[in-house]
Short mmCIF file of C-alpha atoms and ligand atoms in Angstrom, two decimals:
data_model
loop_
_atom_site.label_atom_id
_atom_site.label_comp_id
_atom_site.label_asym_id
_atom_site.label_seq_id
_atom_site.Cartn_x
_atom_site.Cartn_y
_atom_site.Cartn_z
CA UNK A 9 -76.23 42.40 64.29
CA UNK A 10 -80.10 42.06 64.47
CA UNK A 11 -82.65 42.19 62.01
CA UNK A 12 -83.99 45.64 61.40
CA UNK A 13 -87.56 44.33 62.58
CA UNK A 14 -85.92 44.01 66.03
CA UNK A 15 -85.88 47.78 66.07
CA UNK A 16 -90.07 48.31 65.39
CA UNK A 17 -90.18 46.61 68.95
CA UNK A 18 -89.63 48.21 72.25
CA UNK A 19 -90.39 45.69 75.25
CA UNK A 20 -93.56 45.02 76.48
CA UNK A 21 -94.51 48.75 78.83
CA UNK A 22 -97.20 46.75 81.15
CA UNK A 23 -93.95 43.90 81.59
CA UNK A 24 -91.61 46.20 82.14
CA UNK A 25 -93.61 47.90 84.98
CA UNK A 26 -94.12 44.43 86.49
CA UNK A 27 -90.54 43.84 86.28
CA UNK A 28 -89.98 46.99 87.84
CA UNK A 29 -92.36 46.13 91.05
CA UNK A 30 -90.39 42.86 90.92
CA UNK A 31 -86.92 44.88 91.12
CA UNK A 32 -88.50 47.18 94.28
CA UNK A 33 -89.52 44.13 96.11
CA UNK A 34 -86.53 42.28 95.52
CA UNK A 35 -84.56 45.22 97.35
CA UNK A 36 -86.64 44.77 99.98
CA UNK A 37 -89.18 47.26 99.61
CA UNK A 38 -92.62 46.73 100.82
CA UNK A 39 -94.81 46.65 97.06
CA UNK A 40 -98.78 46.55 96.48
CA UNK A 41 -98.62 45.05 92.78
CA UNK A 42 -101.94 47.03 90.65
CA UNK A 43 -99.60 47.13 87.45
CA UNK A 44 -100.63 43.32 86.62
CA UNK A 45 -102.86 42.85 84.27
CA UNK A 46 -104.79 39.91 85.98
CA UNK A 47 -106.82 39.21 88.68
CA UNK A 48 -105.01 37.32 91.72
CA UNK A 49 -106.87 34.52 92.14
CA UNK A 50 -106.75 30.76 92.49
CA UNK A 51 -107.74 29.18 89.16
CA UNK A 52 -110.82 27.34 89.05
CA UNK A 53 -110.88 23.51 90.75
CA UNK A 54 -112.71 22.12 87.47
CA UNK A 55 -109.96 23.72 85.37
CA UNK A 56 -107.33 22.15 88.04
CA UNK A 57 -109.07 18.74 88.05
CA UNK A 58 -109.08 18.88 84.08
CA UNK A 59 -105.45 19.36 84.15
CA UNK A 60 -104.62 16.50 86.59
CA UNK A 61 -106.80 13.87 85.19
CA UNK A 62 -105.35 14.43 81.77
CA UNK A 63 -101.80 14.61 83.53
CA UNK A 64 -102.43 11.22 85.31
CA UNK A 65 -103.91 9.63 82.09
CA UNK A 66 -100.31 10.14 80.15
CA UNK A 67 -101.96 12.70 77.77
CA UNK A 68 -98.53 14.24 76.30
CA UNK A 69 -98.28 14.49 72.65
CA UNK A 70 -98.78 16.96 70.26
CA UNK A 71 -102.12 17.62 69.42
CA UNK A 72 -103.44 19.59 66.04
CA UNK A 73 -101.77 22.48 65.51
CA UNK A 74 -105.30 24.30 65.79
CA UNK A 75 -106.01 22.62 69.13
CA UNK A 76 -108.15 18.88 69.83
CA UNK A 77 -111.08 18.85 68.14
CA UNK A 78 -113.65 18.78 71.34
CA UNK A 79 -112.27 21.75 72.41
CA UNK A 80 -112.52 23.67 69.56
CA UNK A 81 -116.15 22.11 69.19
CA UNK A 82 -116.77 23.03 72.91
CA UNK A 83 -115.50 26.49 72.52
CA UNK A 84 -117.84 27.45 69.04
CA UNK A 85 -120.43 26.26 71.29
CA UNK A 86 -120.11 28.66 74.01
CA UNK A 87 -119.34 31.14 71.35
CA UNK A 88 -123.00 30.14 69.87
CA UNK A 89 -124.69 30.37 73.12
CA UNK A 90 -123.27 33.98 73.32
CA UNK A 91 -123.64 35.54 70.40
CA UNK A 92 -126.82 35.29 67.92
CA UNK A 93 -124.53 33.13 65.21
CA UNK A 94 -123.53 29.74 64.57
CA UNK A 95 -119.98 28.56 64.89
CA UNK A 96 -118.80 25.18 64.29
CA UNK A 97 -115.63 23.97 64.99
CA UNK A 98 -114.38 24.90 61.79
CA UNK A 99 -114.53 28.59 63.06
CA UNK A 100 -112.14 27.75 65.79
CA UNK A 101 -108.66 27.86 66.52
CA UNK A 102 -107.09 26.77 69.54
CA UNK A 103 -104.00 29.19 70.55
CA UNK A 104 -101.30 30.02 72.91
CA UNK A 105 -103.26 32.61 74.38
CA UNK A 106 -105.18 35.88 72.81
CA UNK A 107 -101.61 37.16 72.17
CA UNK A 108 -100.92 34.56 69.67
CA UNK A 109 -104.54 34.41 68.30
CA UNK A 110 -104.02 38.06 67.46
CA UNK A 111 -100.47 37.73 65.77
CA UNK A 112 -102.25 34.67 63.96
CA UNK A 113 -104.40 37.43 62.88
CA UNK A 114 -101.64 40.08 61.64
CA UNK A 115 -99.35 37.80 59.64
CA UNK A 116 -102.71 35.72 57.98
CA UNK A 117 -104.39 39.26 56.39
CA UNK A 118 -101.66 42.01 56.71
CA UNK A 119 -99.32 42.89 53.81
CA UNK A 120 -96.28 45.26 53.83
CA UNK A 121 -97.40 48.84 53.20
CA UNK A 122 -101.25 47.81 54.44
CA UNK A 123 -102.78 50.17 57.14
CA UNK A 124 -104.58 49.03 60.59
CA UNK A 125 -106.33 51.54 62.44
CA UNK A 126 -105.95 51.15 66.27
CA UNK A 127 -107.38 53.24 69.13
CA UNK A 128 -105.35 54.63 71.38
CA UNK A 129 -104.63 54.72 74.59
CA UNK A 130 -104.15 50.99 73.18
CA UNK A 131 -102.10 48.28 74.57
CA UNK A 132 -99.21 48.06 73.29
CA UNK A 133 -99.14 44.39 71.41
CA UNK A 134 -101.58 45.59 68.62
CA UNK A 135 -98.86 48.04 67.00
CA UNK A 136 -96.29 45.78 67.59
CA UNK A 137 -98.09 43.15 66.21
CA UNK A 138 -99.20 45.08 62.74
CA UNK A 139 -95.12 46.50 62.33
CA UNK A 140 -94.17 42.98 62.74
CA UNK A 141 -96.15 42.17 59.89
CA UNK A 142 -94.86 44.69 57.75
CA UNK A 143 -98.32 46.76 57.78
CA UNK A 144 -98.74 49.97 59.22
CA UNK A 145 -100.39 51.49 62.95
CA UNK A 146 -102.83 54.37 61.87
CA UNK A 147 -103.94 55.90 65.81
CA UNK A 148 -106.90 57.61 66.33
CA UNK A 149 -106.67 58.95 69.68
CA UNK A 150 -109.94 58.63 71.85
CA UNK A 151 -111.05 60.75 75.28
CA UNK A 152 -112.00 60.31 78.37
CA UNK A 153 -114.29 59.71 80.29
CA UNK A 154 -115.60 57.38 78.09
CA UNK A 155 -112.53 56.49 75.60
CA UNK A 156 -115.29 55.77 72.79
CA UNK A 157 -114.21 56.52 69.45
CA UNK A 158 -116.56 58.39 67.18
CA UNK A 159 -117.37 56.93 64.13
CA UNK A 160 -116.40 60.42 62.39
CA UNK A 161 -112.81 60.06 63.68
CA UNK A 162 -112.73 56.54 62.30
CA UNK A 163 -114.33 57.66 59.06
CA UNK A 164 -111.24 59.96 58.94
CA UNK A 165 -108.64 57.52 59.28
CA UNK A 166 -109.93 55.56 56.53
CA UNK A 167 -107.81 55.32 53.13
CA UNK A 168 -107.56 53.28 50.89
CA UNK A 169 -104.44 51.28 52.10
CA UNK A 170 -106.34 50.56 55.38
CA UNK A 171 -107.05 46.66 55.40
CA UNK A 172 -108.31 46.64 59.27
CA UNK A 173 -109.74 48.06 62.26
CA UNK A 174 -108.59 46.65 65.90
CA UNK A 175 -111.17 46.54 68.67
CA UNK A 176 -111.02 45.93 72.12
CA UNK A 177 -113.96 46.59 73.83
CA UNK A 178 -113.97 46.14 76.86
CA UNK A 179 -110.59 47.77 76.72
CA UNK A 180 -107.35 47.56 78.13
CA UNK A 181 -106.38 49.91 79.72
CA UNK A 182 -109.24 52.50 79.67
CA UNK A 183 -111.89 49.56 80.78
CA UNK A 184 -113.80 51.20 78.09
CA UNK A 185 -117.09 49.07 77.14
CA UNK A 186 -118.16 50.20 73.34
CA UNK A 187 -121.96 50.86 73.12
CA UNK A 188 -124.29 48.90 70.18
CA UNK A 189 -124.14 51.68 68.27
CA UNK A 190 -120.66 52.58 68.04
CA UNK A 191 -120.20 49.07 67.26
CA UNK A 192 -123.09 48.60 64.26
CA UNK A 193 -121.55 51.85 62.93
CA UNK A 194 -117.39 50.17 62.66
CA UNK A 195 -119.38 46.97 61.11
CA UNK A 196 -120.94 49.68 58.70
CA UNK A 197 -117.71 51.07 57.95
CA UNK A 198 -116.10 47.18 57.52
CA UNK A 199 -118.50 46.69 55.46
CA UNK A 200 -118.94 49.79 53.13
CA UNK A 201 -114.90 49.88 52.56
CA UNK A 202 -114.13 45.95 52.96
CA UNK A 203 -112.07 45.89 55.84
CA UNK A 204 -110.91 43.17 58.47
CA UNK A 205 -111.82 43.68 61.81
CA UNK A 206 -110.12 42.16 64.55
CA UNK A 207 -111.81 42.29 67.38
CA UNK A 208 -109.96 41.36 70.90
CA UNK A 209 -112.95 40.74 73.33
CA UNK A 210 -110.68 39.54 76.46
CA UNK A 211 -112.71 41.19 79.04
CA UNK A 212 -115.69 40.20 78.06
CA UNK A 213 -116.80 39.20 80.93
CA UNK A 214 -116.09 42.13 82.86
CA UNK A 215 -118.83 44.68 82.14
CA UNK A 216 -119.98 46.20 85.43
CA UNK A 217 -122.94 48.42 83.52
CA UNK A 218 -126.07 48.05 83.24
CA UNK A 219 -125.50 46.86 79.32
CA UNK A 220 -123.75 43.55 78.80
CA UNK A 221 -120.94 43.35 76.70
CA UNK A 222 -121.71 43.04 73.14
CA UNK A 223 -119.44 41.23 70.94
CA UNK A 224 -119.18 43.18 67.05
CA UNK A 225 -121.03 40.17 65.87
CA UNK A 226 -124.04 40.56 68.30
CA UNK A 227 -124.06 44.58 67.45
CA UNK A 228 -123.86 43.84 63.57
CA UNK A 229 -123.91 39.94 62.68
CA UNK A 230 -123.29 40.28 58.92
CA UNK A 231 -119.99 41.70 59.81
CA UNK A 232 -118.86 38.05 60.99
CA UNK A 233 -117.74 37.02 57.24
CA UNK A 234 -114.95 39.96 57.78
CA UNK A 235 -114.15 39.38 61.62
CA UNK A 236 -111.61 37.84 63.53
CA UNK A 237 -113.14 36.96 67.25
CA UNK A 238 -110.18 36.87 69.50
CA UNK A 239 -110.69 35.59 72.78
CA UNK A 240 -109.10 33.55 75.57
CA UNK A 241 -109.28 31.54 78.68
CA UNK A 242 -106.42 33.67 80.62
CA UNK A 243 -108.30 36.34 82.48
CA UNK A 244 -111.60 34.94 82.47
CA UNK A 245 -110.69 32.47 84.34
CA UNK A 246 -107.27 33.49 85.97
CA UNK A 247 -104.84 31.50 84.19
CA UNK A 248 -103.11 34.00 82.21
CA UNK A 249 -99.68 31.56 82.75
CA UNK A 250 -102.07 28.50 81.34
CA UNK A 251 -101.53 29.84 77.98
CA UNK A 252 -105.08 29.50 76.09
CA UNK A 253 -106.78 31.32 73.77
CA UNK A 254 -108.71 30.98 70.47
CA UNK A 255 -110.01 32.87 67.79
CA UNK A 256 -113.18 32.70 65.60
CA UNK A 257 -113.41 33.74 62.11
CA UNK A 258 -113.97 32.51 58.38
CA UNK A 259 -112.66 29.34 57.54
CA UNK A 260 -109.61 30.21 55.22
CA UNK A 261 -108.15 32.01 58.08
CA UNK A 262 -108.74 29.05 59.99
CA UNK A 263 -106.50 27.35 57.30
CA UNK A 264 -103.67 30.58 57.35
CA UNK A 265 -103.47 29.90 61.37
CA UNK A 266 -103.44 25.98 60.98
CA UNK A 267 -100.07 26.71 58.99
CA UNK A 268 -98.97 29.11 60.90
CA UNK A 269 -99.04 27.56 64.18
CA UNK A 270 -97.54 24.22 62.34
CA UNK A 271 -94.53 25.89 61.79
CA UNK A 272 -94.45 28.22 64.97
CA UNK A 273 -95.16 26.60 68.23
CA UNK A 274 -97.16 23.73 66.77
CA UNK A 275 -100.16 23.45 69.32
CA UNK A 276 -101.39 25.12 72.56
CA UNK A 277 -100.31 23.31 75.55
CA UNK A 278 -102.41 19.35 75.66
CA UNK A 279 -102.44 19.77 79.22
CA UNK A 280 -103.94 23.00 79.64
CA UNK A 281 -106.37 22.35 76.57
CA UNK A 282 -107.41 19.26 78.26
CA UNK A 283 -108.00 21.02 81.34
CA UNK A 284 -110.53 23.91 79.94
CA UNK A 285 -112.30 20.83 77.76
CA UNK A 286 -113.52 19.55 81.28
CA UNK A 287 -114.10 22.65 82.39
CA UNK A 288 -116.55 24.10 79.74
CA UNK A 289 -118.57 20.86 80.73
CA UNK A 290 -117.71 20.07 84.33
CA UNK A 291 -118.59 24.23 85.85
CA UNK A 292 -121.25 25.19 87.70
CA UNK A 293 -120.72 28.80 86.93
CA UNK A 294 -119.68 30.02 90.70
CA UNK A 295 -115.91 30.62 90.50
CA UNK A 296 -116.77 33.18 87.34
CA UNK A 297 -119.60 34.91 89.55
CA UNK A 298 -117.39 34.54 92.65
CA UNK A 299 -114.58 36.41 90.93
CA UNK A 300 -117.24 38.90 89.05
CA UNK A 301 -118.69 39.88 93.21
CA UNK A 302 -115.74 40.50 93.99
CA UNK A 303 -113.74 42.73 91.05
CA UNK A 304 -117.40 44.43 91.36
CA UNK A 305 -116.94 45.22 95.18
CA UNK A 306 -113.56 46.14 94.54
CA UNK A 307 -114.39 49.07 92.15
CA UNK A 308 -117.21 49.99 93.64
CA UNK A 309 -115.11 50.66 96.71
CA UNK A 310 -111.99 51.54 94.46
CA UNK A 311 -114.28 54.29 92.94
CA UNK A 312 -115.02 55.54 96.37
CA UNK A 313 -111.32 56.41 96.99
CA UNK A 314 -110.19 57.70 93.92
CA UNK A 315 -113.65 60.10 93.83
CA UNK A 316 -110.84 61.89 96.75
CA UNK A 317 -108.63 63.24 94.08
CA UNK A 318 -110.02 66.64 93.35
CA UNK A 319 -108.07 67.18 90.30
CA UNK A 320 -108.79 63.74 88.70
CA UNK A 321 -111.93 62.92 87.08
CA UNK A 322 -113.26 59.25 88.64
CA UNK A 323 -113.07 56.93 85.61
CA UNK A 324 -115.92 55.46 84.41
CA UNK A 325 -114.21 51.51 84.42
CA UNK A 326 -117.11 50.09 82.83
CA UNK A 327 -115.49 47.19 81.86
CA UNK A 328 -112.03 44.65 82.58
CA UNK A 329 -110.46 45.45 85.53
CA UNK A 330 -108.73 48.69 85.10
CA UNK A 331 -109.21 52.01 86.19
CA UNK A 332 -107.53 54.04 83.91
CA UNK A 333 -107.08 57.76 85.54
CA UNK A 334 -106.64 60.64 83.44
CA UNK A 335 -104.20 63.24 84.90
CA UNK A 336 -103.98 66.34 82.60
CA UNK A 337 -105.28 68.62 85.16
CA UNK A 338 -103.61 67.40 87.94
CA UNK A 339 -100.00 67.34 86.06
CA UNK A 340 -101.32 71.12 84.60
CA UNK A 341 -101.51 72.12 88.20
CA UNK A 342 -98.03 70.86 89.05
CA UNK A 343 -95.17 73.68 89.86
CA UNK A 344 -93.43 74.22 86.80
CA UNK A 345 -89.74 73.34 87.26
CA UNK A 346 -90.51 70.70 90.01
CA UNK A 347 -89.17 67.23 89.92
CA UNK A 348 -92.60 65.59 88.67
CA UNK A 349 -93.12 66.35 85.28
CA UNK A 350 -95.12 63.71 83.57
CA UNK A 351 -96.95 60.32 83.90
CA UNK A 352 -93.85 58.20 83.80
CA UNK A 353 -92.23 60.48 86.96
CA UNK A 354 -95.69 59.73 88.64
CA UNK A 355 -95.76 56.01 88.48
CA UNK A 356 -91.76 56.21 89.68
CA UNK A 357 -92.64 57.84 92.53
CA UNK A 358 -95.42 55.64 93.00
CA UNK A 359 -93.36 52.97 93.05
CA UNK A 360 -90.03 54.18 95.06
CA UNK A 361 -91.78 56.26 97.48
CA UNK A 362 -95.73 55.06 98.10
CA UNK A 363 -94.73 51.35 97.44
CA UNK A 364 -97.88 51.18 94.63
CA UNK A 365 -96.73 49.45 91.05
CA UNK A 366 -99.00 51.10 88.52
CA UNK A 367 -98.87 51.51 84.69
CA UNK A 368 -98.11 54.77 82.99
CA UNK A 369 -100.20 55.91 80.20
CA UNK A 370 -97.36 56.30 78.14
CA UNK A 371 -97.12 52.66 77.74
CA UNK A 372 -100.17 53.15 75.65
CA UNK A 373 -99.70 56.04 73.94
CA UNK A 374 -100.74 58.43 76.34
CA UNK A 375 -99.18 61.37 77.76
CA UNK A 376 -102.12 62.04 80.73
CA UNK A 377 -102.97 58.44 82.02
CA UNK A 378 -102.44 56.12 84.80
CA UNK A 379 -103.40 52.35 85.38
CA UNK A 380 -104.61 50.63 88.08
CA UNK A 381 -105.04 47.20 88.09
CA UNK A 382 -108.18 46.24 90.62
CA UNK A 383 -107.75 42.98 90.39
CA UNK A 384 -104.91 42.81 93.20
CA UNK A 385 -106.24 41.08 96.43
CA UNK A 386 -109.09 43.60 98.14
CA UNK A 387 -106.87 43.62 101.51
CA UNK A 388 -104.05 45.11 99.54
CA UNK A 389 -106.00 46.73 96.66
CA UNK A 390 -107.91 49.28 99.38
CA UNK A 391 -104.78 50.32 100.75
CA UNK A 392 -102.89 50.99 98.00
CA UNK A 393 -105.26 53.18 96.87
CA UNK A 394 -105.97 55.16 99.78
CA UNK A 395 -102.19 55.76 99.56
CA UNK A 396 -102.26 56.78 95.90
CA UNK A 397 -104.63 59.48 96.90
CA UNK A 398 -102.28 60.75 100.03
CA UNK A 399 -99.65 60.76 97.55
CA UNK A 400 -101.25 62.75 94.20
CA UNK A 401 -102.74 65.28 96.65
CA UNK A 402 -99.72 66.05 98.07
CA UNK A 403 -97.46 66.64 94.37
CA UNK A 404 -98.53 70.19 94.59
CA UNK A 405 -96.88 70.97 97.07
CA UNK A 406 -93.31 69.01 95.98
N1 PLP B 1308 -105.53 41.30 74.70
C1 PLP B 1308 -105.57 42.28 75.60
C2 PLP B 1308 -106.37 43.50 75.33
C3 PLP B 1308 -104.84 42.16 76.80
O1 PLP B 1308 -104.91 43.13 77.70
C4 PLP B 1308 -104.08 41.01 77.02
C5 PLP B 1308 -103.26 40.84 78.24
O2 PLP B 1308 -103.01 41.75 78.98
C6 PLP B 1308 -104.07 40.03 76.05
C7 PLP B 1308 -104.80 40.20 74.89
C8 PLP B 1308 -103.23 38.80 76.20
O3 PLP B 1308 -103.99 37.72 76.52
P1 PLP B 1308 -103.32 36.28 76.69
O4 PLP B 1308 -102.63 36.28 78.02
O5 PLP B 1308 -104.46 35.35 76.60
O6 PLP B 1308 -102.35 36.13 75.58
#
């Protein structure tokens, strides 16, 4: 018999849909892979280099639970140089990825019966996340084409159990890239009604706009006394299987994670956080605009072929490396009665018939969306694509 907080779970959507492309290719089927959320790319050689040095030096044991001390100094000094405050290593903590910086997060300031509002489409961690803590998911759905939440709608979630907002901008899946405004506006709200924000900035440095990404504490930097900075190492620079993150945020949360992660997995991998520490001072900055050239070139071009799809509008993809299609007309126009009904019957037939692994938007909460991942390889991504198109064009007529 389980424990009942088994059942708030259902297994990772985006995993399951790489499983799924795993299954297909395993039978032999011929799959192009745009359900992963990473880019496929060799990691960096200073990250490499890092690792093997430490790994030929007999570095091994455990390290603080919060990470070594020059990486978390390295890593609030990059986090100064980005955003218009001061962090010290005392800010920092070192983590098994954003995905453990963020549960860090839930069990240090949730409590049973608290609210968190999330927007959705959202991925699919941040609820679970908040229901393992006990605390509560309050949605507030957000629209295409730009998936930016209005600060009225957020207004309107707000009660007095809510303890937190979750941000994610730029977002997974909708690539979404929040504007300053939008963002001064939450750190209003934070403010006015003392709430927590938590704010997941993963693809940060994926913005293909004109605007750079602005962290919440570059929009509103008074807000930083209530914000959790979440952040990591894994897409940034392809290592999502390296396993590092951090976080930023006020020092007794700093404490919270330093006794949470004692008791949990104890430290982020030595190796791995030995390899980023030489890194951060050994890079000359090209892999991260090699990889930026080319996830631009791919959407440009990406763009180009979706634009084909009459009923679909072309997403905006501002930021990560998602394009995030919104199908309501295009299942609207569908025959009623046929055997494609919904997003989930469009990604299987992706998969089983056109050989492309995508993500439906149900795995976020969506009824209308679809997810392409454009950071597969370009040779594969362009044909993929051009067969999506063949193949929505042609459901009318199932
Ligand atoms: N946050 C968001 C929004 C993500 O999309 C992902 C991975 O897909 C993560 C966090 C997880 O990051 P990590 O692999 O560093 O745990």
């Amino acid at each position: 018999m389980l424990a009942q907080r088994m059942s708030l779970l259902s297994g990772s959507g985006t995993a399951a849909a790489r499983e799924a492309a795993k299954v297909a290719a395993a039978a032999g089927k011929e799959i192009i892979d745009l359900a992963a959320g990473e880019v496929i790319i060799a990691p960096p050689k200073t990250v490499r280099d890092g690792a093997i040095a430490a790994i030929d030096a007999g570095v091994n044991r455990y390290t603080d639970s919060i990470g070594i001390m020059p990486l978390r100094e390295a890593v609030a000094t990059k986090l100064t140089a980005s955003t218009p405050v001061k962090w010290t290593a005392e800010n920092i903590v070192i983590t098994n990825g954003a995905k453990q910086a963020l549960l860090d997060a839930a069990l240090a300031v949730f409590n049973p019966g608290d609210e968190v509002i999330i927007f959705r489409p959202c991925w699919p961690t941040f609820p679970s996340q908040v229901l393992l803590a006990g605390a509560k998911p309050v949605f507030v759905d957000v629209k295409g084409p730009s998936y930016v939440p209005t600060i009225d709608s957020i207004r309107a979630a707000v009660t007095p159990k809510t303890k937190a907002i979750i941000l994610n901008s730029p977002n997974n899946p909708t690539g979404a890239v929040y504007d300053r405004a939008t963002l001064q506006a939450i750190g209003d709200l934070a403010i006015n009604d003392q709430l927590w924000i938590i704010s997941d900035e993963c693809y940060s440095s994926f913005v293909y706009t004109s605007e750079a990404h602005e962290s919440i504490v570059t929009a509103h930097p008074s807000v930083r006394s209530r914000t959790i900075l979440v952040n990591a190492f894994s897409k940034e620079l392809a290592i999502t299987g390296w396993r590092l993150g951090y976080f930023a945020a006020p020092p007794e949360i700093v404490s919270a994670a330093k006794k949470l992660q004692s008791h949990t997995t104890s430290n982020a991998n030595v190796i791995a956080q030995h390899a980023i520490l030489h890194h951060l001072s050994a890079t000359d900055g090209v892999f991260e605009k090699h990889m930026f050239a080319r996830l631009t070139k791919a959407r440009t071009d990406g763009l180009a072929i979706l634009a084909r799809l009459p009923d679909v509008p072309v997403p905006r993809a501002d930021g990560s490396f998602f394009f995030y299609l919104d199908l309501t007309e295009l299942l609207a126009g569908l025959p009623v009665g046929g055997p494609v009904k919904t997003v989930d019957d469009i990604a299987r037939l992706l998969l089983e018939e056109t050989g492309v692994a995508s993500v439906a938007g149900s795995t976020f909460g969506d009824p209308v969306g679809l997810r392409l991942s454009f950071g597969a390889l370009p040779e594969l991504l362009i044909p993929a694509l051009e067969k999506l198109v063949g193949t929505l064009n042609a459901l009318k007529s199932r």
